[in-house]
């Protein structure tokens, strides 16, 4: 791990000697600065891709030291929600494998490769994935017949054949897509998904955000200023998906053990879930409000192409 960090003003910081609060503040200041510069670069340009790669690499350098100092993170290995998301991914794979001998899975923004490491030994699956900045853990997988590329989601998907993916998985990634690239990216995912394919997305809910590093410094309901360019409500996300003929296949909720469970979606439940979101926002107690958003799966989308 690189312990010296050069910030936007050319100042040198010794990350190893900083407290978690100091690391958070540096993370926030740097991430806001990088995010505002990324926004100003032309959509889908090589310049934006290269700048994003550099910016994520710098922020991950700080994040590595935050993980080291955060006892909870070290204890759990990965956060609770990632574990339950991957368990659900495995359930979805098992369901597909009952009806198909071979399936293709694509993971956007693989991060520490936690999900791929959990699924890679399941027989008869082919895994593809990308990240703007591939971690060392992810790079290791490249030699294991897993098609991973250090590219933005849009650039990598362009190279994938149409109607190719059975399960598209993105856990805490789509909110990182810059506003002016969002809709074209959704359309491209749709194109690459098979007719009976499924999009499994975990996206933090913007109405109780921000949930990037801005959460330590801004009030609930403020716009995220870090790398979460697209933190939006469940309703807003569903409206975009529906515009591109993407519908809910299942609605997700969590049980008391934090396990994600599914019920088959239909128009009535879909509308109810969208309607209920604004009512939940009226709950005054923040802890209760957040708990209910989580229990009712307002961060989880299991989607299919509309027939
Ligand atoms: C919050 S992390 C989530 C990582 C992983 N999915 C997980 O759940 O642990 C977001 C990841 O998305 C990647 N990312 C951000 N923008 C991206 C883009 N446009 N295309 C591909 N990956 C991107 C980041 O580099 C980072 O690894």
XYZ file of C-alpha atoms and ligand atoms in Angstrom:
334
model
C 0.000 0.000 0.000
C 1.277 3.439 -0.930
C 1.327 5.533 2.222
C 2.163 8.946 0.732
C -0.653 10.761 -1.027
C -0.265 13.920 -3.122
C -3.461 15.975 -3.069
C -4.955 18.402 -5.615
C -2.871 21.266 -4.157
C 0.315 19.223 -4.442
C 0.494 18.674 -0.695
C 1.918 15.433 0.607
C -0.019 13.415 3.236
C 1.199 10.419 5.213
C -1.955 8.267 5.101
C -0.557 5.796 7.624
C -0.378 8.454 10.343
C -3.871 9.920 9.768
C -6.969 9.202 11.876
C -10.142 7.840 10.266
C -11.724 11.345 10.500
C -8.759 12.936 8.766
C -8.838 10.250 6.059
C -12.575 10.809 5.535
C -12.083 14.546 5.164
C -9.241 14.119 2.671
C -11.351 11.521 0.809
C -14.299 13.962 0.676
C -12.255 16.957 -0.502
C -10.444 14.980 -3.170
C -13.505 13.058 -4.377
C -15.603 16.246 -4.726
C -12.809 17.874 -6.700
C -12.365 14.866 -9.017
C -16.142 14.462 -9.455
C -16.593 18.089 -10.537
C -13.754 17.734 -13.073
C -15.083 14.408 -14.417
C -18.500 16.063 -14.969
C -16.913 18.825 -17.073
C -15.191 16.430 -19.497
C -17.125 15.363 -22.626
C -19.410 12.341 -22.207
C -17.893 9.023 -23.369
C -14.601 10.764 -24.259
C -11.199 9.157 -23.904
C -10.229 12.122 -21.702
C -13.057 11.367 -19.244
C -12.174 7.672 -19.165
C -8.509 8.358 -18.495
C -9.237 11.003 -15.881
C -11.748 8.703 -14.111
C -9.191 5.900 -14.043
C -6.657 8.208 -12.388
C -9.266 9.624 -9.952
C -10.489 6.182 -8.786
C -6.913 4.994 -8.362
C -6.180 8.011 -6.116
C -9.364 7.606 -4.052
C -8.786 3.852 -3.636
C -5.378 4.712 -2.198
C -7.137 6.618 0.619
C -9.857 3.939 0.892
C -7.230 1.236 1.519
C -6.076 3.085 4.639
C -9.681 3.719 5.741
C -10.330 -0.038 5.586
C -7.204 -0.687 7.611
C -8.339 1.682 10.367
C -12.025 0.713 10.360
C -12.368 -2.175 12.804
C -15.888 -3.009 11.588
C -14.753 -3.347 8.000
C -11.912 -5.656 8.979
C -14.237 -7.814 11.043
C -16.807 -8.302 8.306
C -14.482 -8.528 5.307
C -17.177 -7.058 3.104
C -20.174 -5.049 4.133
C -23.367 -6.874 5.075
C -25.327 -5.690 2.101
C -22.697 -6.962 -0.370
C -22.844 -10.414 1.233
C -26.628 -10.616 0.947
C -26.495 -9.276 -2.647
C -24.068 -12.001 -3.654
C -26.190 -14.680 -1.965
C -29.118 -13.523 -4.083
C -26.912 -13.545 -7.194
C -26.060 -17.179 -6.461
C -29.787 -17.991 -6.066
C -30.518 -16.347 -9.432
C -27.719 -18.315 -11.098
C -29.133 -21.562 -9.645
C -32.608 -20.697 -10.991
C -31.219 -20.032 -14.479
C -29.139 -23.179 -14.453
C -32.290 -25.260 -13.983
C -33.496 -24.123 -17.392
C -30.228 -23.461 -19.251
C -27.127 -25.642 -19.485
C -24.750 -22.662 -19.811
C -25.176 -19.085 -18.713
C -23.338 -15.825 -19.236
C -22.936 -13.399 -16.356
C -21.674 -9.848 -16.647
C -20.567 -7.861 -13.614
C -20.182 -4.098 -13.937
C -17.697 -2.413 -11.579
C -16.207 -5.547 -10.026
C -14.313 -3.623 -7.287
C -12.512 -6.039 -4.960
C -13.907 -8.982 -7.006
C -15.826 -10.186 -3.955
C -18.802 -11.395 -6.035
C -16.754 -13.050 -8.793
C -14.645 -14.932 -6.266
C -17.863 -16.326 -4.756
C -19.346 -17.493 -8.080
C -16.334 -18.374 -10.228
C -16.345 -22.087 -9.347
C -19.981 -22.681 -10.272
C -19.803 -24.988 -13.309
C -20.965 -23.956 -16.786
C -21.010 -20.245 -16.289
C -19.014 -17.750 -18.302
C -18.125 -14.543 -16.495
C -17.457 -11.139 -18.025
C -16.841 -7.906 -16.197
C -15.209 -4.506 -16.108
C -14.069 -1.725 -13.840
C -12.622 1.706 -14.627
C -9.825 0.756 -12.258
C -9.125 -2.943 -11.732
C -8.017 -3.779 -8.184
C -5.132 -6.233 -7.669
C -7.671 -8.880 -6.553
C -9.605 -8.392 -9.811
C -6.428 -8.496 -11.927
C -5.615 -11.927 -10.462
C -8.846 -13.278 -11.951
C -7.803 -12.392 -15.484
C -5.625 -15.499 -15.535
C -8.600 -17.685 -14.490
C -10.462 -17.541 -17.778
C -12.624 -14.652 -16.601
C -13.071 -11.933 -19.176
C -12.310 -8.811 -17.146
C -11.293 -5.517 -18.666
C -10.115 -2.245 -17.231
C -12.656 -0.114 -19.043
C -15.723 1.956 -18.320
C -18.953 -0.016 -18.443
C -20.084 1.684 -21.647
C -16.780 1.138 -23.479
C -16.581 -2.525 -22.478
C -20.233 -3.297 -23.229
C -19.823 -1.892 -26.740
C -17.464 -4.802 -27.452
C -19.921 -7.451 -26.188
C -22.326 -8.983 -28.754
C -26.010 -7.991 -28.599
C -28.449 -10.411 -26.847
C -25.555 -12.104 -25.075
C -25.963 -11.718 -21.310
C -28.221 -13.899 -19.118
C -27.558 -12.098 -15.844
C -26.284 -8.524 -15.701
C -25.134 -7.660 -12.175
C -24.097 -4.259 -10.821
C -23.760 -3.818 -7.058
C -23.311 -0.173 -6.050
C -22.079 0.843 -9.482
C -24.806 2.474 -11.607
C -24.914 5.504 -9.305
C -21.275 6.086 -10.346
C -22.245 6.639 -13.982
C -22.066 10.341 -14.856
C -25.475 11.984 -15.445
C -24.888 12.648 -19.169
C -23.938 8.983 -19.797
C -26.667 7.345 -17.730
C -29.515 6.804 -20.181
C -27.261 5.652 -23.046
C -25.613 3.199 -20.660
C -28.989 1.762 -19.596
C -29.996 1.420 -23.270
C -26.749 -0.399 -24.029
C -27.210 -2.852 -21.132
C -30.703 -3.557 -22.481
C -29.267 -4.280 -25.942
C -26.705 -6.745 -24.588
C -29.196 -8.613 -22.403
C -30.889 -11.715 -23.812
C -34.679 -11.569 -24.281
C -35.124 -13.705 -21.139
C -32.160 -12.162 -19.336
C -32.253 -10.419 -15.997
C -30.695 -7.183 -14.744
C -29.862 -7.347 -11.049
C -28.964 -3.929 -9.729
C -28.141 -2.641 -6.280
C -28.318 1.160 -6.220
C -28.312 3.173 -2.982
C -31.543 5.086 -2.592
C -31.021 8.801 -3.211
C -34.020 9.953 -1.164
C -32.267 8.861 2.042
C -28.815 9.758 0.727
C -26.243 10.962 0.125
C -24.467 7.664 0.614
C -21.070 8.339 -0.905
C -18.405 10.043 1.242
C -20.575 13.228 1.283
C -22.800 11.516 3.868
C -20.385 12.511 6.645
C -20.621 16.202 5.752
C -24.015 16.906 4.163
C -27.599 16.728 5.439
C -29.912 13.883 4.381
C -31.627 14.772 1.113
C -28.620 16.775 -0.205
C -27.163 15.897 -3.574
C -24.116 13.642 -3.311
C -20.978 15.557 -4.294
C -18.543 12.663 -4.573
C -18.552 9.813 -7.077
C -22.286 9.096 -6.719
C -23.385 11.103 -9.749
C -26.758 9.350 -10.013
C -28.188 8.842 -6.533
C -31.901 8.858 -7.148
C -35.110 7.622 -5.591
C -36.584 4.204 -6.402
C -39.379 5.970 -8.301
C -36.924 7.972 -10.450
C -34.897 4.874 -11.292
C -38.008 2.849 -12.154
C -39.239 5.684 -14.405
C -35.987 5.588 -16.384
C -36.103 1.785 -16.668
C -39.728 1.825 -17.799
C -38.906 4.474 -20.427
C -36.555 1.906 -21.977
C -39.055 -0.971 -21.717
C -37.445 -2.543 -18.685
C -39.822 -3.865 -16.040
C -39.511 -5.460 -12.598
C -39.304 -9.248 -12.706
C -39.225 -9.618 -8.943
C -39.548 -7.224 -6.023
C -36.954 -7.657 -3.323
C -37.225 -7.328 0.440
C -35.015 -8.342 3.355
C -35.937 -10.693 6.158
C -34.861 -10.309 9.783
C -31.545 -12.036 9.028
C -30.839 -9.396 6.336
C -31.311 -12.014 3.593
C -32.773 -10.742 0.345
C -36.034 -12.440 -0.632
C -38.074 -12.066 -3.795
C -41.708 -11.918 -4.754
C -42.915 -12.061 -8.347
C -43.621 -8.543 -9.565
C -46.887 -7.423 -11.083
C -48.290 -4.020 -12.004
C -50.157 -3.649 -8.695
C -47.144 -4.451 -6.454
C -44.884 -2.323 -8.678
C -47.095 0.746 -8.253
C -47.540 0.077 -4.540
C -43.794 -0.059 -3.986
C -43.318 3.215 -5.863
C -46.180 4.912 -3.951
C -45.019 3.693 -0.555
C -41.546 5.192 -0.994
C -42.738 8.794 -0.580
C -44.859 7.790 2.458
C -41.815 6.232 4.150
C -40.006 9.530 3.828
C -42.549 11.029 6.269
C -41.253 8.785 9.080
C -39.489 11.191 11.418
C -37.128 8.772 13.135
C -34.089 8.496 10.830
C -32.986 5.063 12.043
C -36.467 3.605 11.530
C -36.811 5.265 8.130
C -33.507 3.838 6.909
C -34.338 0.406 8.336
C -37.633 0.294 6.463
C -36.013 1.410 3.194
C -33.585 -1.455 3.607
C -36.139 -4.064 4.657
C -38.421 -3.169 1.765
C -35.564 -3.415 -0.714
C -35.584 0.161 -1.999
C -32.006 -0.351 -3.199
C -32.544 -3.589 -5.131
C -33.900 -4.038 -8.651
C -34.492 -7.352 -10.426
C -35.490 -6.362 -13.919
C -36.373 -7.946 -17.242
C -37.052 -6.826 -20.783
C -40.685 -6.054 -21.449
C -42.067 -8.641 -23.895
C -18.735 1.226 -4.682
S -17.688 0.305 -5.721
C -18.567 -1.246 -5.794
C -17.673 -2.386 -6.109
C -18.334 -3.770 -6.099
N -19.381 -3.875 -7.068
C -18.841 -4.115 -4.697
O -20.063 -4.164 -4.514
O -18.019 -4.294 -3.811
C -17.968 1.001 -7.330
C -17.058 0.429 -8.393
O -17.496 0.892 -9.682
C -16.379 1.245 -10.460
N -16.841 2.203 -11.481
C -17.181 3.492 -11.323
N -17.584 4.030 -12.479
C -17.528 3.051 -13.403
C -17.812 2.975 -14.798
N -18.262 4.020 -15.484
N -17.610 1.805 -15.435
C -17.140 0.712 -14.748
N -16.852 0.721 -13.439
C -17.037 1.870 -12.762
C -15.386 1.796 -9.429
O -14.061 1.760 -9.891
C -15.622 0.865 -8.241
O -14.786 -0.266 -8.282
